[in-house]
Amino acid sequence: MLFLLHNLLYSIALLGISILTQFAVKQIRGERVQISSAVTKRAKAWSFLLRGPAIIQDAYDKAKGAPFEVFVPENRYLFISSAKHIKEVDTAPDSMLQPKYTMHKFDWFDKRGTEGTPLVRTLRTLLTNHIPEILPDVRLATTESFDKRLDACRSINGVKALPVYSMVKEAVVFANALSFFGRDLAHDQVFLKSATDFIESTLLFAEIIRLTICFAVHDLCLHPEYIKLMRKELESPLRDEFEQTGRGLPLLDSFIRESARTTPVESMSTRRQALQPFVLSGGWKVEAGDIICTPARAMMKDPAHFAAPQEFSGFRFVEPELLVGLDRPRLHIPQPGQPHQLKDATDWQVWGTGRMVWFYAAAVMKTIVGLFVTKYDCELLHPEDSRWFTWRSFIYPKPSLRTTYYSLPIFGIMFADFALRHIPPLLVATALTFGGLMPFFNAEYAIQEFGLPKRIAVSKPAQSVMIVSSARITAIGIALFTFYLQGQLEAVDTILLILGYVGLVDGYVCWLEGVSGKAIFRTLSGTLIAAWGCYGMTSSR
């Protein structure tokens, strides 16, 4: 977010210079020359910095489908929204209208010849052709990134809360580095820092990907009724098909697209800067240097384009035949049957117009959001708080907004998160759970296996005590499994630490009964188990 502070200071400086040089108050012979009415116009232009989305929406509502202009501190924007005008802009030659993207004050579309062509070729061709190799690696790398962040986060009552933005940013940076530069360089921290600076400074989609993902995660928290069906889709063969082609997963695709529709990162799209005077049909004139664009956010909220536009409908873009038979009693779909993929750009102004299809970006977004769906149940820590702030035409998720993560207590998810350090506590849990059941079937044998002499094993009162105590041991084993499946690994370590006391008591009793070998074994075993828990080896804290 440093670039926001830089732009803010830069804009304040320009505002001061503009007012001082253009509208300075002069005193001639004691008479004050009044500031021109142009100050009001300039003030409105500068207010775009903080109220951009609202200004565009208000002008769009008043224009009623006609082109309209909005002045910003450095330029004039002409907004178009009709299909006819959008087509005219899209088909105009590059010598007349040039793509213009200035999120970080870097117009990489201006880089032509030997500098610009390889970058465009990489985005449009190489990444797309290598989707089968890229997506599985992105999923694994993102899983590793999430696991590290959550393992390092302290759990409170089995719940871990992390800022969504920082978690997603780290995952997207690593995924992009992996895609562009390969496994070896992506794991080189020195190189990764330089690569990150390049990607952040030159590629608009790097920012769009993570912001869109952040808002999609917010919507997962706000609309959990969609998660069950998307989770089922991601656990089906459709996921493998998606990782091979970059296409598919229609339910997840629609959910992300609806999230981008209701909370678009950008309020304007399809920027084209006029290199020479240009006239749209209807007589609308564009001077050289002016920028033509579409009011993407306003169009997404227009009833002329979407039924019930203010309503979030996660499966709005799913083909109707795919919805047949789905168990969706609580899901209202006001306008089914618009089955465009997330990557489509022809009539989907969030991604721009026509030529720049973000195939790779859409695939990465589905991969990362899919992990949130399959790995966690998420909730916003403070859902009543404002989720974003605006700067110019962009809407940014607040970096401080935190989400709680509950690891899913089902075996499919457990094995997705499995680590080798989990083996010892699982062996202990297994031994306690099933070993504690042995006295129910043969108490005498269980007492002898414990290490006590035969004279005790044949005693009926001793057998009854063994059954009673073993039930409690089984309960401890079940508790270990339960906390593990819930992702409460710190609780698992705590129980292991406490079990050290049990090992000491077992060893002491065996020693009193003259079974020194068993006494030493049980004492050492209890000590090792307690040490594992004491040092947090399961949770890796």
XYZ file of C-alpha atoms in Angstrom:
541
model
C 0.000 0.000 0.000
C 3.051 2.295 -0.077
C 2.195 3.383 -3.594
C -1.115 4.811 -2.277
C 0.747 7.036 0.189
C 3.147 8.081 -2.571
C 0.264 8.974 -4.888
C -1.530 10.859 -2.116
C 1.493 13.036 -1.355
C 2.119 13.506 -5.076
C -1.487 14.574 -5.652
C -1.468 17.028 -2.714
C 1.678 18.617 -4.096
C 0.137 18.953 -7.555
C -2.997 20.460 -6.051
C -0.952 23.121 -4.272
C 1.032 23.974 -7.388
C -2.110 24.080 -9.524
C -3.906 26.500 -7.231
C -0.884 28.703 -6.712
C 0.003 28.994 -10.377
C -3.442 29.088 -11.990
C -5.688 30.736 -9.437
C -3.387 32.817 -7.235
C -5.003 35.793 -5.520
C -3.485 39.004 -6.718
C -3.774 42.434 -5.115
C -3.523 45.379 -7.472
C -3.984 48.905 -6.057
C -5.634 47.460 -2.948
C -8.255 45.566 -4.908
C -8.369 41.741 -4.581
C -8.851 39.828 -7.806
C -11.387 37.086 -6.989
C -10.528 33.432 -7.596
C -12.124 32.341 -10.789
C -15.107 29.991 -10.875
C -12.679 27.505 -12.393
C -11.575 26.777 -8.822
C -14.887 25.035 -8.259
C -14.340 22.920 -11.341
C -10.814 22.054 -10.259
C -11.995 21.223 -6.747
C -14.472 18.729 -8.184
C -11.708 17.221 -10.272
C -9.500 16.807 -7.203
C -12.360 15.333 -5.189
C -12.192 12.392 -7.616
C -9.178 11.172 -5.659
C -11.327 10.284 -2.662
C -14.771 9.949 -4.239
C -14.046 8.433 -7.636
C -16.574 5.543 -7.592
C -19.377 7.763 -6.256
C -18.679 10.512 -8.820
C -18.727 8.019 -11.712
C -21.947 6.401 -10.436
C -23.712 9.769 -10.075
C -22.697 10.880 -13.583
C -23.742 7.496 -15.038
C -27.190 7.735 -13.446
C -27.705 11.229 -14.885
C -26.457 10.312 -18.380
C -29.061 7.528 -18.825
C -26.951 5.564 -21.280
C -25.357 8.483 -23.125
C -21.612 9.228 -22.980
C -20.554 11.503 -20.130
C -17.370 13.190 -19.018
C -15.581 13.255 -15.678
C -12.667 15.571 -14.947
C -9.761 14.317 -12.860
C -6.725 16.301 -11.678
C -4.552 15.413 -14.646
C -7.010 14.746 -17.463
C -10.538 14.326 -18.825
C -12.268 10.962 -19.007
C -15.053 10.280 -21.482
C -17.199 7.368 -20.330
C -19.157 5.210 -22.766
C -21.569 2.409 -21.926
C -23.532 1.540 -25.070
C -22.623 -1.639 -26.963
C -22.233 0.404 -30.153
C -19.697 2.831 -28.699
C -17.777 0.053 -26.930
C -17.442 -1.802 -30.231
C -16.207 1.359 -31.962
C -13.512 1.792 -29.337
C -12.507 -1.863 -29.454
C -12.148 -1.900 -33.236
C -10.320 1.436 -33.492
C -6.712 1.093 -34.743
C -3.867 1.371 -32.226
C -2.611 4.405 -34.101
C -5.754 6.242 -32.939
C -6.591 4.756 -29.529
C -3.946 3.216 -27.293
C -4.640 1.024 -24.226
C -3.870 2.935 -21.049
C -3.405 1.327 -17.637
C -1.901 3.479 -14.916
C -2.454 1.781 -11.606
C 1.220 2.139 -10.641
C 2.142 5.012 -12.991
C 3.643 2.441 -15.375
C 2.153 1.937 -18.834
C 3.632 -1.330 -19.980
C 1.385 -1.238 -23.033
C 3.553 1.664 -24.163
C 6.565 -0.654 -24.292
C 6.782 -1.738 -27.893
C 9.278 -3.651 -29.975
C 11.890 -5.711 -28.142
C 10.722 -4.655 -24.683
C 6.970 -4.905 -24.898
C 6.465 -7.935 -27.154
C 8.004 -10.636 -24.900
C 5.877 -9.515 -21.946
C 2.660 -9.582 -23.945
C 3.641 -12.925 -25.479
C 4.291 -14.348 -22.017
C 0.889 -13.256 -20.748
C -1.134 -14.283 -23.758
C 0.656 -17.382 -24.987
C 3.287 -18.989 -22.804
C 1.385 -18.918 -19.504
C -1.797 -20.106 -21.199
C -0.036 -22.989 -22.949
C 1.602 -24.156 -19.711
C -1.526 -24.135 -17.543
C -1.312 -27.943 -16.897
C 2.158 -27.488 -15.385
C 1.432 -24.200 -13.616
C -1.868 -24.744 -11.775
C -0.963 -27.854 -9.720
C 2.242 -26.099 -8.616
C 0.295 -22.937 -7.758
C -2.160 -24.964 -5.655
C 0.608 -26.743 -3.754
C 2.600 -23.539 -3.250
C -0.477 -21.683 -2.009
C -1.344 -24.535 0.348
C 2.176 -24.359 1.769
C 1.910 -20.581 2.150
C -1.440 -20.827 3.960
C -0.192 -23.622 6.228
C 2.891 -21.634 7.255
C 0.852 -18.538 8.044
C -1.758 -20.431 10.035
C 0.772 -22.623 11.845
C 2.588 -19.471 12.963
C -0.673 -17.855 14.095
C -1.685 -18.394 17.697
C -4.940 -20.259 18.131
C -7.590 -19.011 20.565
C -10.232 -21.620 21.396
C -9.337 -23.503 18.245
C -9.775 -20.415 16.060
C -7.059 -18.588 14.128
C -7.620 -15.056 12.811
C -5.434 -13.461 10.128
C -5.741 -10.378 7.890
C -7.131 -11.545 4.563
C -5.134 -9.111 2.447
C -1.663 -10.045 3.700
C -2.450 -13.762 3.511
C -3.681 -13.476 -0.078
C -0.905 -11.096 -1.147
C 1.814 -13.509 -0.049
C 0.125 -16.388 -1.857
C -0.357 -14.423 -5.092
C 3.209 -13.089 -5.111
C 4.622 -16.590 -4.737
C 2.188 -18.024 -7.315
C 3.172 -15.383 -9.882
C 6.884 -15.897 -9.214
C 6.399 -19.639 -9.593
C 4.529 -19.172 -12.867
C 6.966 -16.681 -14.367
C 10.314 -17.941 -13.110
C 9.925 -21.607 -12.047
C 10.299 -23.546 -8.790
C 13.993 -22.969 -8.111
C 13.997 -19.191 -8.486
C 10.630 -18.823 -6.743
C 12.178 -20.359 -3.609
C 15.215 -18.061 -3.786
C 14.282 -15.288 -1.323
C 16.746 -12.748 -2.739
C 15.567 -13.288 -6.294
C 11.934 -13.412 -5.155
C 12.230 -9.903 -3.697
C 13.497 -8.508 -7.014
C 10.940 -10.490 -9.006
C 8.160 -9.258 -6.743
C 9.183 -5.631 -7.308
C 9.067 -6.200 -11.073
C 5.669 -7.886 -11.027
C 4.179 -5.322 -8.636
C 5.483 -2.383 -10.689
C 4.600 -3.557 -14.170
C 1.633 -5.908 -14.115
C -1.788 -4.529 -13.348
C -3.286 -7.989 -13.052
C -1.057 -8.847 -10.046
C -2.979 -6.275 -8.018
C -6.339 -7.115 -9.593
C -5.896 -10.829 -8.767
C -5.294 -10.362 -5.065
C -7.907 -7.645 -4.572
C -10.527 -9.728 -6.368
C -9.579 -12.764 -4.269
C -9.847 -10.736 -1.058
C -13.387 -9.630 -1.860
C -14.293 -13.183 -2.912
C -13.122 -14.436 0.500
C -15.249 -11.741 2.146
C -18.235 -13.039 0.196
C -17.490 -16.626 1.249
C -17.849 -15.398 4.816
C -20.998 -13.381 4.104
C -22.710 -16.043 1.954
C -21.762 -19.454 3.405
C -24.850 -21.072 1.868
C -22.910 -21.471 -1.407
C -19.884 -23.241 0.071
C -21.302 -26.775 0.332
C -22.068 -27.006 -3.390
C -18.751 -25.438 -4.437
C -16.864 -27.753 -2.093
C -18.597 -30.739 -3.662
C -17.640 -29.474 -7.124
C -13.990 -29.061 -6.079
C -13.873 -32.591 -4.654
C -15.111 -34.044 -7.946
C -13.132 -34.920 -11.111
C -13.944 -31.410 -12.366
C -10.996 -30.104 -10.364
C -8.512 -32.320 -12.199
C -10.043 -31.255 -15.506
C -9.683 -27.605 -14.500
C -6.013 -28.006 -13.587
C -5.339 -29.552 -16.995
C -7.165 -26.917 -19.049
C -7.697 -23.823 -16.886
C -11.401 -24.082 -17.739
C -14.404 -25.390 -15.870
C -15.623 -25.358 -12.245
C -18.757 -23.420 -13.244
C -20.097 -22.958 -9.694
C -16.859 -21.523 -8.332
C -16.393 -19.487 -11.520
C -19.846 -17.946 -11.159
C -19.342 -17.161 -7.459
C -16.091 -15.278 -8.098
C -17.640 -13.454 -11.022
C -20.645 -12.391 -8.947
C -18.282 -11.208 -6.221
C -16.395 -9.156 -8.823
C -19.710 -7.799 -10.101
C -21.020 -6.671 -6.709
C -17.641 -5.443 -5.427
C -15.508 -4.657 -8.473
C -11.976 -3.563 -7.731
C -12.063 -0.959 -10.499
C -14.934 1.432 -11.203
C -13.708 2.137 -14.715
C -12.321 -0.134 -17.388
C -11.251 -0.354 -21.047
C -9.048 2.729 -20.847
C -8.031 3.969 -24.292
C -6.032 7.181 -24.712
C -6.627 9.146 -27.900
C -3.401 9.645 -29.846
C -5.238 11.940 -32.265
C -8.715 13.525 -32.370
C -11.413 10.869 -32.527
C -15.188 11.108 -33.053
C -17.699 8.547 -31.811
C -21.037 8.004 -33.506
C -23.499 10.639 -32.370
C -20.885 13.373 -32.685
C -19.033 12.818 -29.400
C -15.562 14.305 -29.833
C -12.421 13.063 -28.139
C -9.352 15.273 -28.200
C -5.792 13.951 -28.346
C -4.704 13.014 -24.836
C -8.251 12.380 -23.554
C -9.064 8.935 -22.211
C -12.119 6.908 -23.203
C -13.289 4.265 -20.747
C -16.334 2.336 -19.553
C -18.017 2.832 -16.147
C -17.595 -0.828 -15.181
C -18.918 -0.633 -11.608
C -21.979 1.396 -12.573
C -22.772 -0.968 -15.459
C -22.554 -3.967 -13.121
C -25.158 -2.315 -10.838
C -27.542 -1.320 -13.645
C -30.955 -3.117 -13.803
C -30.718 -2.773 -17.584
C -27.879 -5.309 -17.515
C -28.666 -7.467 -14.459
C -31.878 -8.445 -12.709
C -31.861 -7.496 -9.011
C -28.408 -5.911 -9.418
C -28.014 -5.041 -5.721
C -28.586 -8.669 -4.703
C -25.710 -11.113 -4.388
C -26.533 -14.260 -6.374
C -23.496 -16.528 -6.418
C -24.762 -18.841 -9.163
C -26.175 -16.095 -11.390
C -23.818 -17.046 -14.249
C -24.265 -20.824 -14.164
C -25.943 -22.493 -17.129
C -29.550 -23.385 -16.166
C -29.153 -27.069 -17.033
C -26.278 -27.347 -14.540
C -28.518 -26.063 -11.776
C -31.082 -28.815 -12.276
C -30.926 -31.323 -9.439
C -28.699 -29.201 -7.195
C -29.736 -29.092 -3.548
C -30.124 -25.326 -3.259
C -33.238 -24.605 -1.188
C -31.950 -21.232 0.112
C -30.397 -19.936 -3.093
C -32.358 -17.435 -5.156
C -31.121 -16.932 -8.703
C -32.823 -13.872 -10.233
C -31.272 -14.168 -13.687
C -29.915 -17.614 -14.541
C -28.481 -18.428 -17.926
C -25.542 -16.059 -18.464
C -22.827 -18.730 -18.626
C -19.799 -16.582 -19.466
C -16.514 -17.737 -17.991
C -14.623 -15.537 -15.550
C -11.984 -14.893 -18.220
C -14.473 -13.661 -20.861
C -14.078 -9.986 -21.742
C -16.370 -9.321 -24.688
C -19.325 -8.016 -22.646
C -17.842 -8.254 -19.172
C -16.381 -4.824 -18.470
C -14.686 -5.792 -15.207
C -11.756 -7.218 -17.204
C -11.784 -4.679 -20.011
C -12.899 -4.883 -23.599
C -12.131 -7.429 -26.262
C -8.475 -7.960 -26.710
C -6.980 -8.508 -23.291
C -8.425 -11.827 -22.072
C -7.029 -12.610 -18.617
C -6.987 -16.378 -18.917
C -4.078 -16.932 -16.552
C -5.387 -14.456 -13.965
C -8.805 -16.142 -13.894
C -7.217 -19.585 -13.436
C -5.059 -18.407 -10.533
C -8.033 -16.731 -8.851
C -10.100 -19.925 -9.041
C -7.181 -21.975 -7.719
C -6.625 -19.789 -4.640
C -10.285 -19.136 -3.822
C -10.878 -22.879 -4.268
C -8.390 -23.556 -1.465
C -10.323 -21.283 0.888
C -13.452 -23.274 0.017
C -11.959 -26.734 0.523
C -9.647 -26.093 3.488
C -11.593 -23.820 5.816
C -14.855 -22.538 7.147
C -14.265 -18.781 7.295
C -15.932 -15.923 9.158
C -15.224 -12.203 9.194
C -13.997 -11.322 12.673
C -15.992 -8.077 12.674
C -18.567 -8.345 9.851
C -20.199 -5.073 10.846
C -17.055 -3.057 10.036
C -16.495 -1.337 6.700
C -14.622 -3.690 4.377
C -12.959 -1.255 1.980
C -11.760 2.248 1.195
C -11.537 4.080 -2.131
C -8.719 5.855 -3.955
C -9.398 7.407 -7.351
C -11.515 4.817 -9.194
C -10.246 1.823 -7.197
C -11.792 0.058 -4.235
C -9.316 -1.573 -1.851
C -10.039 -4.089 0.918
C -8.884 -2.800 4.267
C -5.575 -4.522 5.115
C -6.543 -4.715 8.799
C -9.742 -6.698 8.188
C -9.286 -10.152 9.705
C -10.955 -13.463 8.972
C -11.174 -16.461 11.291
C -10.281 -19.884 9.894
C -11.685 -23.187 11.097
C -9.900 -26.189 9.605
C -12.490 -28.622 8.314
C -12.882 -31.723 10.548
C -13.195 -34.235 7.723
C -10.662 -36.808 6.541
C -10.330 -35.427 3.010
C -9.220 -32.092 4.398
C -7.112 -33.648 7.150
C -4.910 -35.474 4.671
C -4.596 -32.347 2.496
C -3.013 -30.627 5.561
C -1.058 -33.684 6.748
C 2.574 -33.227 7.785
C 5.161 -35.799 8.896
C 5.296 -34.204 12.346
C 1.699 -35.345 12.865
C 2.642 -39.046 12.789
C 3.806 -39.410 16.452
C 0.666 -37.873 18.034
C -1.539 -39.927 15.705
C 0.277 -43.109 16.776
C -0.242 -42.153 20.422
C -3.919 -41.450 19.797
C -4.317 -44.806 18.049
C -2.595 -46.719 20.861
C -4.699 -45.044 23.550
C -8.012 -45.344 21.696
C -7.794 -48.965 20.624
C -5.443 -50.212 23.352
C -7.919 -48.979 25.924
C -10.576 -51.244 24.421
C -8.554 -54.450 25.022
C -9.685 -55.034 28.668
C -13.311 -55.190 27.523
C -12.483 -58.377 25.627
C -9.708 -59.944 27.726
C -8.862 -58.088 30.918
C -6.302 -60.676 32.129
C -4.314 -60.469 28.899
C -4.493 -56.641 28.970
C -3.052 -56.514 32.507
C -0.158 -58.764 31.539
C 0.494 -56.716 28.373
C 0.609 -53.625 30.560
C 3.504 -55.300 32.400
C 1.995 -56.342 35.718
C 2.607 -59.884 37.091
C 0.172 -62.798 36.593
C -0.943 -62.780 40.238
C -2.518 -59.402 39.617
C -3.812 -60.282 36.138
C -5.935 -63.195 37.432
C -7.554 -61.074 40.135
C -11.208 -60.291 39.301
C -11.210 -57.019 41.274
C -8.037 -55.965 39.430
C -9.661 -56.780 36.102
C -12.677 -54.594 36.941
C -10.399 -51.695 37.863
C -8.467 -52.210 34.621
C -11.643 -51.964 32.520
C -12.743 -48.778 34.296
C -9.349 -47.067 33.964
C -8.924 -48.163 30.341
C -12.213 -46.480 29.395
C -10.707 -43.200 30.539
C -7.557 -43.868 28.491
C -9.724 -44.480 25.398
C -11.471 -41.153 26.055
C -8.090 -39.388 25.998
C -7.252 -41.061 22.675
C -10.574 -39.945 21.189
C -9.915 -36.401 22.444
C -6.551 -36.405 20.631
C -8.212 -37.461 17.362
C -10.993 -34.892 17.815
C -8.680 -31.941 18.406
C -6.467 -33.057 15.514
C -9.384 -33.222 13.072
C -10.540 -29.782 14.220
C -7.101 -28.382 13.497
C -6.470 -27.553 17.162
C -2.891 -28.781 17.111
C -1.883 -26.787 20.168
C -4.544 -28.652 22.161
C -3.040 -31.934 20.913
C 0.386 -30.851 22.203
C -1.134 -29.908 25.566
C -2.664 -33.364 26.020
C 0.642 -35.008 25.055
C 2.408 -32.931 27.717
C -0.114 -34.016 30.363
C 0.287 -37.669 29.334
C 3.832 -37.459 30.709
C 2.314 -37.680 34.182
C 0.487 -40.880 33.181
C 3.764 -42.403 31.971
C 5.500 -41.608 35.268
C 2.689 -43.207 37.309
C 2.730 -46.315 35.055
C 6.482 -46.657 35.483
C 6.263 -46.188 39.243
C 3.609 -48.919 39.640
C 5.559 -51.375 37.468
C 8.712 -50.686 39.522
C 6.866 -51.398 42.782
C 5.673 -54.716 41.358
C 9.206 -55.711 40.445
C 8.857 -55.371 36.655
C 11.869 -53.103 36.127
C 12.040 -53.477 32.330
C 8.453 -52.337 31.837
C 8.964 -49.590 34.408
C 11.874 -48.103 32.458
C 10.036 -48.433 29.111
C 6.863 -46.724 30.349
C 8.772 -43.945 32.089
C 10.879 -43.165 29.024
C 7.855 -43.384 26.702
C 5.887 -40.968 28.878
C 8.842 -38.594 29.049
C 9.307 -38.545 25.243
C 5.586 -37.985 24.658
C 5.566 -35.140 27.203
C 8.655 -33.565 25.596
C 7.001 -33.687 22.145
C 4.016 -31.810 23.509
C 6.086 -29.399 25.612
C 8.071 -28.200 22.586
C 4.918 -27.898 20.427
C 6.177 -30.316 17.802
C 2.696 -31.104 16.451
C 1.675 -27.468 16.010
C 5.268 -26.470 15.112
C 4.987 -23.317 17.212
